Amino acid sequence: MLLQGKRLLVTGVLTDSSIAYNVARIAQEQGAEIVLTGFGRGLTITRTVAERLPAPCDVLEMDVTEPDHLERVADGLQRRWGRLDGVVHATAFAPASTLGGGFLTARWEDVATAFHVSTYSFAAFGRVFGPLLAASEHGSLVGLDFDADRAWPGYDWMGVAKAGLESCCRYLARELGPQGVRVNLVAAGPLRTVAAKSIEGFAASEQLWPRLAPLGWDVADTEPVGRVVCALLSGWLPAVTGEVLHVDGGAHAIGAPALDGPGKESTEAKELA
């Protein structure tokens, strides 16, 4: 029971294929008590999906772009629990104009929305929930990431927002470390979630990844990512902060698909060219 007695806030549960859903499920199975968040039309959906978890849990309304929402949730959790052992930031959004080849044409207003939801909100979580996490023995803030070291087809401004998220993680780790709070990101390989399906070019990454990953990669299986997030939420990694942990089958470490022989490209490599 890795998370026995832990009290966690999990954002981003929209369907049972969401990474955040598997985080919540595994956390409950490992003994945690959780609260979910949702907002707008998605709030009803999150409440419906929450019923599929192993144990009933509350779903609070929280739009990450609304400071009042963040403060209200923090105040409610202070009254309910008096502390938070972990917070999962599984929140990202970019308008369609900023994706799918819109890097040079996207308006600043749309880019700003992507940064507000996907990057700045992580720092806002640290500011608002930091005191609650500091009240825990092993407070942990964990965000979801996608490899921002390279430019991916169709990812465009979301890729830039994720690069900002990685930098934000390091600064938050610096700011919250003295309070005993750890801040980390988990960079997942491509997974067939609702958000991913809306990104033009996702199919290319989906096909490429299993060929690159030494351990292989199943785009339909979010459990490996959920397990690592839960490990970071636990007290088993007390000296790890400011990190981006790649859970991608090892693809981030590989430059190209394997060769069939010396100087000879494999059939798969030719197909990717």
Coordinates of C-alpha atoms in Angstrom, one line a residue:
M1 CA 0.0 0.0 0.0
L2 CA 2.4 2.6 -1.3
L3 CA 0.0 5.5 -0.7
Q4 CA -1.7 4.4 2.5
G5 CA -3.2 7.4 4.3
K6 CA -2.2 9.8 1.6
R7 CA -4.6 12.6 0.6
L8 CA -4.4 13.6 -3.0
L9 CA -5.9 16.2 -5.4
V10 CA -6.0 14.9 -9.0
T11 CA -6.9 17.1 -12.0
G12 CA -7.5 16.1 -15.6
V13 CA -9.8 13.1 -15.3
L14 CA -12.1 13.3 -18.3
T15 CA -12.5 9.7 -19.5
D16 CA -11.3 6.4 -18.2
S17 CA -8.6 6.5 -20.9
S18 CA -7.1 9.6 -19.3
I19 CA -3.7 9.2 -17.7
A20 CA -5.1 11.0 -14.7
Y21 CA -7.9 8.4 -14.4
N22 CA -5.3 5.6 -14.0
V23 CA -3.4 7.7 -11.6
A24 CA -6.5 8.1 -9.5
R25 CA -7.4 4.4 -9.8
I26 CA -3.9 3.2 -8.8
A27 CA -3.7 5.7 -6.0
Q28 CA -6.9 4.4 -4.5
E29 CA -5.8 0.9 -4.9
Q30 CA -2.6 1.8 -3.0
G31 CA -4.5 3.3 -0.1
A32 CA -4.9 7.0 -1.0
E33 CA -8.0 9.2 -0.5
I34 CA -8.5 11.4 -3.5
V35 CA -10.5 14.4 -4.7
L36 CA -10.9 15.1 -8.4
T37 CA -11.6 18.4 -10.2
G38 CA -13.4 19.4 -13.3
F39 CA -15.1 22.5 -14.7
G40 CA -17.6 23.7 -17.3
R41 CA -19.3 21.0 -19.4
G42 CA -16.5 18.6 -18.4
L43 CA -17.6 18.7 -14.7
T44 CA -20.5 16.4 -15.2
I45 CA -18.4 14.1 -17.3
T46 CA -15.7 13.9 -14.6
R47 CA -18.4 13.1 -12.0
T48 CA -19.7 10.3 -14.2
V49 CA -16.2 8.8 -14.8
A50 CA -15.4 9.1 -11.1
E51 CA -18.1 6.5 -10.4
R52 CA -16.0 4.0 -12.2
L53 CA -13.1 4.3 -9.7
P54 CA -12.6 1.7 -7.0
A55 CA -14.0 4.0 -4.3
P56 CA -16.4 7.0 -4.4
C57 CA -14.7 10.4 -4.4
D58 CA -15.8 14.1 -4.6
V59 CA -15.3 16.1 -7.7
L60 CA -14.8 19.8 -7.1
E61 CA -15.2 22.6 -9.7
M62 CA -11.9 24.2 -10.6
D63 CA -11.0 26.1 -13.8
V64 CA -7.2 26.5 -13.6
T65 CA -7.3 29.9 -15.3
E66 CA -9.6 31.3 -12.5
P67 CA -7.7 32.3 -9.4
D68 CA -10.9 32.3 -7.3
H69 CA -11.5 28.7 -8.2
L70 CA -8.0 27.7 -7.1
E71 CA -8.3 29.5 -3.8
R72 CA -11.8 28.0 -3.2
V73 CA -10.5 24.5 -3.7
A74 CA -7.5 25.1 -1.5
D75 CA -9.7 26.6 1.3
G76 CA -12.0 23.6 1.0
L77 CA -9.2 21.1 1.3
Q78 CA -7.7 23.0 4.2
R79 CA -11.0 22.6 6.1
R80 CA -11.5 19.0 5.0
W81 CA -8.0 17.6 5.5
G82 CA -5.7 20.3 6.8
R83 CA -3.0 19.2 4.4
L84 CA -2.3 17.7 1.0
D85 CA 0.2 14.9 0.4
G86 CA 0.1 15.2 -3.3
V87 CA -1.3 17.2 -6.3
V88 CA -1.4 15.9 -9.8
H89 CA -1.3 18.6 -12.5
A90 CA -2.8 16.8 -15.6
T91 CA -4.1 20.0 -17.2
A92 CA -3.2 21.2 -20.7
F93 CA -5.0 22.9 -23.6
A94 CA -4.1 24.7 -26.8
P95 CA -6.6 26.2 -29.3
A96 CA -6.7 24.5 -32.6
S97 CA -5.0 27.5 -34.3
T98 CA -1.8 26.8 -32.3
L99 CA -1.6 23.2 -33.4
G100 CA -1.4 21.2 -36.7
G101 CA 0.9 23.5 -38.6
G102 CA -0.2 26.8 -37.1
F103 CA 3.1 27.7 -35.5
L104 CA 3.7 30.8 -37.7
T105 CA 0.1 31.8 -38.0
A106 CA -1.3 31.4 -34.5
R107 CA -2.5 34.7 -32.9
W108 CA -0.9 35.7 -29.6
E109 CA -4.3 35.5 -27.9
D110 CA -4.5 31.8 -28.7
V111 CA -0.9 31.2 -27.8
A112 CA -1.4 33.0 -24.5
T113 CA -4.3 30.6 -23.7
A114 CA -2.1 27.6 -24.3
F115 CA 0.5 29.0 -22.0
H116 CA -1.9 30.0 -19.3
V117 CA -3.6 26.6 -19.1
S118 CA -0.6 24.4 -19.8
T119 CA 2.3 26.2 -18.2
Y120 CA 1.4 29.1 -15.9
S121 CA -1.2 27.0 -14.1
F122 CA 1.6 24.7 -12.8
A123 CA 3.2 27.6 -11.1
A124 CA -0.2 28.7 -9.8
F125 CA -0.7 25.2 -8.3
G126 CA 2.6 25.6 -6.5
R127 CA 1.6 29.0 -5.1
V128 CA -1.9 28.1 -4.0
F129 CA -1.4 24.4 -2.9
G130 CA 2.2 24.8 -1.7
P131 CA 1.2 25.6 1.9
L132 CA -1.0 22.5 2.1
L133 CA 1.7 20.3 0.6
A134 CA 4.2 21.8 3.1
A135 CA 2.0 20.6 5.9
S136 CA 2.7 17.0 4.7
E137 CA 5.7 15.0 5.6
H138 CA 6.4 14.2 1.9
G139 CA 4.4 16.8 -0.1
S140 CA 4.6 16.2 -3.8
L141 CA 3.5 18.1 -6.9
V142 CA 3.6 16.1 -10.1
G143 CA 2.8 17.3 -13.6
L144 CA 2.3 15.5 -16.9
D145 CA 4.7 16.3 -19.7
F146 CA 5.6 15.3 -23.3
D147 CA 9.2 15.3 -24.5
A148 CA 10.0 19.0 -25.1
D149 CA 13.6 18.5 -26.3
R150 CA 12.5 18.0 -29.9
A151 CA 10.0 19.5 -32.3
W152 CA 7.1 17.1 -33.1
P153 CA 4.8 17.2 -36.1
G154 CA 1.6 19.2 -35.4
Y155 CA 2.6 19.9 -31.7
D156 CA 3.7 23.4 -32.5
W157 CA 2.9 25.9 -29.6
M158 CA 2.0 23.1 -27.2
G159 CA 5.5 21.9 -27.6
V160 CA 6.8 25.3 -26.6
A161 CA 4.3 25.4 -23.7
K162 CA 5.7 22.0 -22.5
A163 CA 9.2 23.3 -22.7
G164 CA 8.1 26.2 -20.5
L165 CA 6.5 23.6 -18.2
E166 CA 9.8 21.8 -17.8
S167 CA 11.5 25.1 -16.9
C168 CA 8.7 26.0 -14.6
C169 CA 9.2 22.6 -12.8
R170 CA 12.8 23.5 -12.0
Y171 CA 12.0 26.9 -10.6
L172 CA 9.1 25.6 -8.6
A173 CA 11.5 22.9 -7.2
R174 CA 13.8 25.7 -6.1
E175 CA 11.0 27.7 -4.5
L176 CA 9.2 24.9 -2.7
G177 CA 12.1 22.7 -1.8
P178 CA 12.9 24.6 1.4
Q179 CA 9.3 23.8 2.6
G180 CA 10.0 20.1 2.0
V181 CA 7.8 20.0 -1.2
R182 CA 9.0 18.0 -4.2
V183 CA 8.1 19.1 -7.7
N184 CA 8.5 16.7 -10.7
L185 CA 7.2 16.0 -14.2
V186 CA 6.5 12.7 -15.9
A187 CA 7.1 12.8 -19.7
A188 CA 4.9 10.1 -21.2
G189 CA 5.2 8.6 -24.6
P190 CA 2.3 9.1 -26.9
L191 CA -0.9 7.7 -25.5
R192 CA -4.3 7.4 -27.2
T193 CA -6.2 9.9 -25.0
V194 CA -8.9 12.3 -26.1
A195 CA -6.5 15.2 -26.1
A196 CA -3.9 13.3 -28.2
K197 CA -6.4 12.3 -30.8
S198 CA -7.2 16.0 -31.5
I199 CA -3.6 16.7 -32.5
E200 CA -2.8 16.5 -36.2
G201 CA 0.4 14.5 -36.5
F202 CA -0.3 12.3 -33.5
A203 CA -0.6 9.3 -35.7
A204 CA 3.0 9.7 -36.9
S205 CA 4.3 9.7 -33.3
E206 CA 2.0 6.7 -32.5
Q207 CA 3.6 4.7 -35.3
L208 CA 7.1 5.8 -34.6
W209 CA 7.3 5.2 -30.9
P210 CA 7.1 1.4 -30.7
R211 CA 9.9 1.2 -33.3
L212 CA 12.1 3.6 -31.3
A213 CA 11.4 2.3 -27.7
P214 CA 13.8 -0.5 -26.6
L215 CA 11.2 -1.7 -24.2
G216 CA 8.4 -1.3 -26.7
W217 CA 5.4 1.0 -26.3
D218 CA 1.7 0.4 -26.1
V219 CA -0.2 3.6 -27.0
A220 CA -3.4 2.3 -25.4
D221 CA -1.8 1.5 -22.0
T222 CA -1.7 4.4 -19.5
E223 CA -0.9 2.3 -16.5
P224 CA 2.9 2.5 -16.7
V225 CA 2.7 6.3 -16.5
G226 CA 0.1 6.1 -13.7
R227 CA 2.4 3.9 -11.6
V228 CA 5.4 6.3 -11.9
V229 CA 3.2 9.3 -11.0
C230 CA 2.0 7.4 -7.9
A231 CA 5.6 6.5 -7.0
L232 CA 6.5 10.2 -7.1
L233 CA 3.4 11.0 -4.9
S234 CA 4.7 8.5 -2.3
G235 CA 7.4 8.9 0.2
W236 CA 9.7 6.5 -1.6
L237 CA 11.6 9.2 -3.5
P238 CA 12.2 11.8 -0.8
A239 CA 15.3 13.4 -2.5
V240 CA 14.0 13.7 -6.0
T241 CA 12.8 17.1 -7.2
G242 CA 13.1 19.3 -10.3
E243 CA 13.2 16.1 -12.5
V244 CA 11.5 15.1 -15.8
L245 CA 11.1 11.4 -15.6
H246 CA 10.6 9.8 -19.0
V247 CA 8.1 7.0 -19.1
D248 CA 8.2 6.2 -22.8
G249 CA 9.8 2.8 -23.2
G250 CA 13.2 4.4 -23.6
A251 CA 12.4 6.2 -26.9
H252 CA 13.8 9.5 -25.7
A253 CA 17.3 8.0 -25.5
I254 CA 17.3 6.6 -29.0
G255 CA 18.2 8.6 -32.1
A256 CA 16.7 6.4 -34.8
P257 CA 15.2 2.9 -35.3
A258 CA 17.7 0.0 -35.3
L259 CA 19.6 -1.0 -38.3
D260 CA 19.4 -4.5 -39.8
G261 CA 23.1 -4.6 -40.2
P262 CA 26.3 -2.5 -40.5
G263 CA 25.5 0.5 -42.7
K264 CA 22.1 -0.9 -43.7
E265 CA 18.8 0.7 -42.8
S266 CA 16.0 -1.5 -41.6
T267 CA 12.7 -1.7 -43.5
E268 CA 11.1 0.3 -40.7
A269 CA 13.6 3.1 -40.9
K270 CA 13.0 3.4 -44.7
E271 CA 9.3 3.6 -44.1
L272 CA 9.8 6.5 -41.6
A273 CA 12.1 8.4 -44.0

